[in-house]
């Protein structure tokens, strides 16, 4: 979806729906910030523990974003969008889940 289309869609929402979308986006951004902080902490801890051998590769952190992860679940793992949606819906705020799939 293009930015203009998304903007038009958001501008057409009722106030109650706009508040729900804004709240969901806020939760998504807070979650992204938390994930980033955890990754930074793990990276720092792993760099202190590294000894320079091949065993260090097993503790390497991976870099990916939510869109990459969702695409990988569908294309590589073989999960359907419905399965991923249901799993996420049971773990996070349903409105946030809808926002993620709207973007995906």
mmCIF file with all atom_site columns, C-alpha atoms in Angstrom:
data_model
loop_
_atom_site.group_PDB
_atom_site.id
_atom_site.type_symbol
_atom_site.label_atom_id
_atom_site.label_alt_id
_atom_site.label_comp_id
_atom_site.label_asym_id
_atom_site.label_entity_id
_atom_site.label_seq_id
_atom_site.pdbx_PDB_ins_code
_atom_site.Cartn_x
_atom_site.Cartn_y
_atom_site.Cartn_z
_atom_site.occupancy
_atom_site.B_iso_or_equiv
_atom_site.pdbx_formal_charge
_atom_site.auth_seq_id
_atom_site.auth_comp_id
_atom_site.auth_asym_id
_atom_site.auth_atom_id
_atom_site.pdbx_PDB_model_num
ATOM 1   C CA . UNK A 1 1   ? 0.000   0.000   0.000  1.00 0.00 ? 1   UNK A CA 1
ATOM 2   C CA . UNK A 1 2   ? 1.300   3.426   -0.879 1.00 0.00 ? 2   UNK A CA 1
ATOM 3   C CA . UNK A 1 3   ? 1.690   6.159   1.688  1.00 0.00 ? 3   UNK A CA 1
ATOM 4   C CA . UNK A 1 4   ? -1.035  8.289   0.073  1.00 0.00 ? 4   UNK A CA 1
ATOM 5   C CA . UNK A 1 5   ? -3.517  5.417   0.177  1.00 0.00 ? 5   UNK A CA 1
ATOM 6   C CA . UNK A 1 6   ? -2.667  4.709   3.798  1.00 0.00 ? 6   UNK A CA 1
ATOM 7   C CA . UNK A 1 7   ? -3.059  8.387   4.674  1.00 0.00 ? 7   UNK A CA 1
ATOM 8   C CA . UNK A 1 8   ? -6.462  8.562   2.982  1.00 0.00 ? 8   UNK A CA 1
ATOM 9   C CA . UNK A 1 9   ? -7.582  5.403   4.776  1.00 0.00 ? 9   UNK A CA 1
ATOM 10  C CA . UNK A 1 10  ? -6.481  6.767   8.162  1.00 0.00 ? 10  UNK A CA 1
ATOM 11  C CA . UNK A 1 11  ? -8.082  10.172  7.560  1.00 0.00 ? 11  UNK A CA 1
ATOM 12  C CA . UNK A 1 12  ? -11.384 8.455   6.798  1.00 0.00 ? 12  UNK A CA 1
ATOM 13  C CA . UNK A 1 13  ? -11.543 6.613   10.114 1.00 0.00 ? 13  UNK A CA 1
ATOM 14  C CA . UNK A 1 14  ? -14.014 7.480   12.824 1.00 0.00 ? 14  UNK A CA 1
ATOM 15  C CA . UNK A 1 15  ? -12.431 9.030   15.909 1.00 0.00 ? 15  UNK A CA 1
ATOM 16  C CA . UNK A 1 16  ? -12.831 5.851   17.969 1.00 0.00 ? 16  UNK A CA 1
ATOM 17  C CA . UNK A 1 17  ? -11.166 3.757   15.254 1.00 0.00 ? 17  UNK A CA 1
ATOM 18  C CA . UNK A 1 18  ? -8.389  6.331   14.798 1.00 0.00 ? 18  UNK A CA 1
ATOM 19  C CA . UNK A 1 19  ? -7.644  6.171   18.533 1.00 0.00 ? 19  UNK A CA 1
ATOM 20  C CA . UNK A 1 20  ? -7.468  2.358   18.363 1.00 0.00 ? 20  UNK A CA 1
ATOM 21  C CA . UNK A 1 21  ? -5.109  2.501   15.379 1.00 0.00 ? 21  UNK A CA 1
ATOM 22  C CA . UNK A 1 22  ? -2.917  5.130   17.066 1.00 0.00 ? 22  UNK A CA 1
ATOM 23  C CA . UNK A 1 23  ? -2.825  3.078   20.255 1.00 0.00 ? 23  UNK A CA 1
ATOM 24  C CA . UNK A 1 24  ? -1.899  -0.062  18.324 1.00 0.00 ? 24  UNK A CA 1
ATOM 25  C CA . UNK A 1 25  ? 0.875   1.736   16.459 1.00 0.00 ? 25  UNK A CA 1
ATOM 26  C CA . UNK A 1 26  ? 2.178   3.095   19.764 1.00 0.00 ? 26  UNK A CA 1
ATOM 27  C CA . UNK A 1 27  ? 2.243   -0.441  21.207 1.00 0.00 ? 27  UNK A CA 1
ATOM 28  C CA . UNK A 1 28  ? 4.033   -1.687  18.086 1.00 0.00 ? 28  UNK A CA 1
ATOM 29  C CA . UNK A 1 29  ? 6.689   1.041   18.363 1.00 0.00 ? 29  UNK A CA 1
ATOM 30  C CA . UNK A 1 30  ? 7.165   0.375   22.075 1.00 0.00 ? 30  UNK A CA 1
ATOM 31  C CA . UNK A 1 31  ? 7.584   -3.318  21.315 1.00 0.00 ? 31  UNK A CA 1
ATOM 32  C CA . UNK A 1 32  ? 10.129  -2.538  18.579 1.00 0.00 ? 32  UNK A CA 1
ATOM 33  C CA . UNK A 1 33  ? 12.094  -0.336  21.008 1.00 0.00 ? 33  UNK A CA 1
ATOM 34  C CA . UNK A 1 34  ? 12.050  -3.056  23.640 1.00 0.00 ? 34  UNK A CA 1
ATOM 35  C CA . UNK A 1 35  ? 13.261  -5.637  21.121 1.00 0.00 ? 35  UNK A CA 1
ATOM 36  C CA . UNK A 1 36  ? 16.065  -3.318  20.058 1.00 0.00 ? 36  UNK A CA 1
ATOM 37  C CA . UNK A 1 37  ? 17.150  -2.818  23.681 1.00 0.00 ? 37  UNK A CA 1
ATOM 38  C CA . UNK A 1 38  ? 17.176  -6.583  24.257 1.00 0.00 ? 38  UNK A CA 1
ATOM 39  C CA . UNK A 1 39  ? 19.247  -7.143  21.101 1.00 0.00 ? 39  UNK A CA 1
ATOM 40  C CA . UNK A 1 40  ? 21.758  -4.470  22.145 1.00 0.00 ? 40  UNK A CA 1
ATOM 41  C CA . UNK A 1 41  ? 22.061  -6.038  25.589 1.00 0.00 ? 41  UNK A CA 1
ATOM 42  C CA . UNK A 1 42  ? 22.556  -9.532  24.134 1.00 0.00 ? 42  UNK A CA 1
ATOM 43  C CA . UNK A 1 43  ? 25.104  -8.234  21.640 1.00 0.00 ? 43  UNK A CA 1
ATOM 44  C CA . UNK A 1 44  ? 27.107  -6.553  24.416 1.00 0.00 ? 44  UNK A CA 1
ATOM 45  C CA . UNK A 1 45  ? 26.961  -9.628  26.620 1.00 0.00 ? 45  UNK A CA 1
ATOM 46  C CA . UNK A 1 46  ? 27.921  -11.944 23.753 1.00 0.00 ? 46  UNK A CA 1
ATOM 47  C CA . UNK A 1 47  ? 30.875  -9.762  22.746 1.00 0.00 ? 47  UNK A CA 1
ATOM 48  C CA . UNK A 1 48  ? 32.233  -9.991  26.317 1.00 0.00 ? 48  UNK A CA 1
ATOM 49  C CA . UNK A 1 49  ? 31.867  -13.789 26.355 1.00 0.00 ? 49  UNK A CA 1
ATOM 50  C CA . UNK A 1 50  ? 33.413  -14.492 22.934 1.00 0.00 ? 50  UNK A CA 1
ATOM 51  C CA . UNK A 1 51  ? 36.630  -16.450 22.920 1.00 0.00 ? 51  UNK A CA 1
ATOM 52  C CA . UNK A 1 52  ? 37.308  -16.281 19.175 1.00 0.00 ? 52  UNK A CA 1
ATOM 53  C CA . UNK A 1 53  ? 36.412  -19.874 18.281 1.00 0.00 ? 53  UNK A CA 1
ATOM 54  C CA . UNK A 1 54  ? 33.817  -21.474 16.038 1.00 0.00 ? 54  UNK A CA 1
ATOM 55  C CA . UNK A 1 55  ? 31.551  -22.035 19.039 1.00 0.00 ? 55  UNK A CA 1
ATOM 56  C CA . UNK A 1 56  ? 30.903  -18.282 19.116 1.00 0.00 ? 56  UNK A CA 1
ATOM 57  C CA . UNK A 1 57  ? 28.812  -18.522 15.941 1.00 0.00 ? 57  UNK A CA 1
ATOM 58  C CA . UNK A 1 58  ? 26.067  -20.402 17.775 1.00 0.00 ? 58  UNK A CA 1
ATOM 59  C CA . UNK A 1 59  ? 25.464  -17.470 20.093 1.00 0.00 ? 59  UNK A CA 1
ATOM 60  C CA . UNK A 1 60  ? 25.420  -14.816 17.370 1.00 0.00 ? 60  UNK A CA 1
ATOM 61  C CA . UNK A 1 61  ? 22.376  -12.537 17.345 1.00 0.00 ? 61  UNK A CA 1
ATOM 62  C CA . UNK A 1 62  ? 20.249  -12.360 14.235 1.00 0.00 ? 62  UNK A CA 1
ATOM 63  C CA . UNK A 1 63  ? 19.128  -9.175  12.595 1.00 0.00 ? 63  UNK A CA 1
ATOM 64  C CA . UNK A 1 64  ? 15.588  -9.071  11.209 1.00 0.00 ? 64  UNK A CA 1
ATOM 65  C CA . UNK A 1 65  ? 12.482  -6.966  11.411 1.00 0.00 ? 65  UNK A CA 1
ATOM 66  C CA . UNK A 1 66  ? 8.875   -8.009  11.880 1.00 0.00 ? 66  UNK A CA 1
ATOM 67  C CA . UNK A 1 67  ? 8.120   -7.878  8.152  1.00 0.00 ? 67  UNK A CA 1
ATOM 68  C CA . UNK A 1 68  ? 11.068  -10.184 7.385  1.00 0.00 ? 68  UNK A CA 1
ATOM 69  C CA . UNK A 1 69  ? 9.979   -12.560 10.118 1.00 0.00 ? 69  UNK A CA 1
ATOM 70  C CA . UNK A 1 70  ? 6.369   -12.707 8.883  1.00 0.00 ? 70  UNK A CA 1
ATOM 71  C CA . UNK A 1 71  ? 7.497   -13.329 5.300  1.00 0.00 ? 71  UNK A CA 1
ATOM 72  C CA . UNK A 1 72  ? 9.918   -16.037 6.446  1.00 0.00 ? 72  UNK A CA 1
ATOM 73  C CA . UNK A 1 73  ? 7.178   -17.779 8.437  1.00 0.00 ? 73  UNK A CA 1
ATOM 74  C CA . UNK A 1 74  ? 4.988   -17.918 5.336  1.00 0.00 ? 74  UNK A CA 1
ATOM 75  C CA . UNK A 1 75  ? 7.575   -18.659 2.629  1.00 0.00 ? 75  UNK A CA 1
ATOM 76  C CA . UNK A 1 76  ? 10.222  -20.760 4.395  1.00 0.00 ? 76  UNK A CA 1
ATOM 77  C CA . UNK A 1 77  ? 8.419   -22.338 7.344  1.00 0.00 ? 77  UNK A CA 1
ATOM 78  C CA . UNK A 1 78  ? 5.246   -22.971 5.357  1.00 0.00 ? 78  UNK A CA 1
ATOM 79  C CA . UNK A 1 79  ? 2.751   -21.391 7.748  1.00 0.00 ? 79  UNK A CA 1
ATOM 80  C CA . UNK A 1 80  ? -0.361  -19.817 6.277  1.00 0.00 ? 80  UNK A CA 1
ATOM 81  C CA . UNK A 1 81  ? -1.162  -16.171 6.955  1.00 0.00 ? 81  UNK A CA 1
ATOM 82  C CA . UNK A 1 82  ? -4.159  -17.345 8.970  1.00 0.00 ? 82  UNK A CA 1
ATOM 83  C CA . UNK A 1 83  ? -1.983  -19.536 11.214 1.00 0.00 ? 83  UNK A CA 1
ATOM 84  C CA . UNK A 1 84  ? 0.481   -16.713 11.834 1.00 0.00 ? 84  UNK A CA 1
ATOM 85  C CA . UNK A 1 85  ? -2.369  -14.266 12.458 1.00 0.00 ? 85  UNK A CA 1
ATOM 86  C CA . UNK A 1 86  ? -4.038  -16.603 14.978 1.00 0.00 ? 86  UNK A CA 1
ATOM 87  C CA . UNK A 1 87  ? -0.754  -17.231 16.802 1.00 0.00 ? 87  UNK A CA 1
ATOM 88  C CA . UNK A 1 88  ? -0.026  -13.507 17.037 1.00 0.00 ? 88  UNK A CA 1
ATOM 89  C CA . UNK A 1 89  ? -3.594  -12.693 18.018 1.00 0.00 ? 89  UNK A CA 1
ATOM 90  C CA . UNK A 1 90  ? -3.287  -15.001 21.014 1.00 0.00 ? 90  UNK A CA 1
ATOM 91  C CA . UNK A 1 91  ? -0.028  -13.348 22.112 1.00 0.00 ? 91  UNK A CA 1
ATOM 92  C CA . UNK A 1 92  ? -0.505  -9.623  21.501 1.00 0.00 ? 92  UNK A CA 1
ATOM 93  C CA . UNK A 1 93  ? -3.195  -6.942  21.382 1.00 0.00 ? 93  UNK A CA 1
ATOM 94  C CA . UNK A 1 94  ? -5.643  -7.879  18.560 1.00 0.00 ? 94  UNK A CA 1
ATOM 95  C CA . UNK A 1 95  ? -5.575  -4.323  17.202 1.00 0.00 ? 95  UNK A CA 1
ATOM 96  C CA . UNK A 1 96  ? -1.792  -4.429  16.926 1.00 0.00 ? 96  UNK A CA 1
ATOM 97  C CA . UNK A 1 97  ? -2.060  -7.772  15.177 1.00 0.00 ? 97  UNK A CA 1
ATOM 98  C CA . UNK A 1 98  ? -4.454  -6.278  12.612 1.00 0.00 ? 98  UNK A CA 1
ATOM 99  C CA . UNK A 1 99  ? -2.069  -3.345  12.041 1.00 0.00 ? 99  UNK A CA 1
ATOM 100 C CA . UNK A 1 100 ? 0.851   -5.698  11.443 1.00 0.00 ? 100 UNK A CA 1
ATOM 101 C CA . UNK A 1 101 ? -1.083  -7.709  8.888  1.00 0.00 ? 101 UNK A CA 1
ATOM 102 C CA . UNK A 1 102 ? -2.442  -4.569  7.242  1.00 0.00 ? 102 UNK A CA 1
ATOM 103 C CA . UNK A 1 103 ? 1.160   -3.457  6.704  1.00 0.00 ? 103 UNK A CA 1
ATOM 104 C CA . UNK A 1 104 ? 2.295   -6.968  5.659  1.00 0.00 ? 104 UNK A CA 1
#
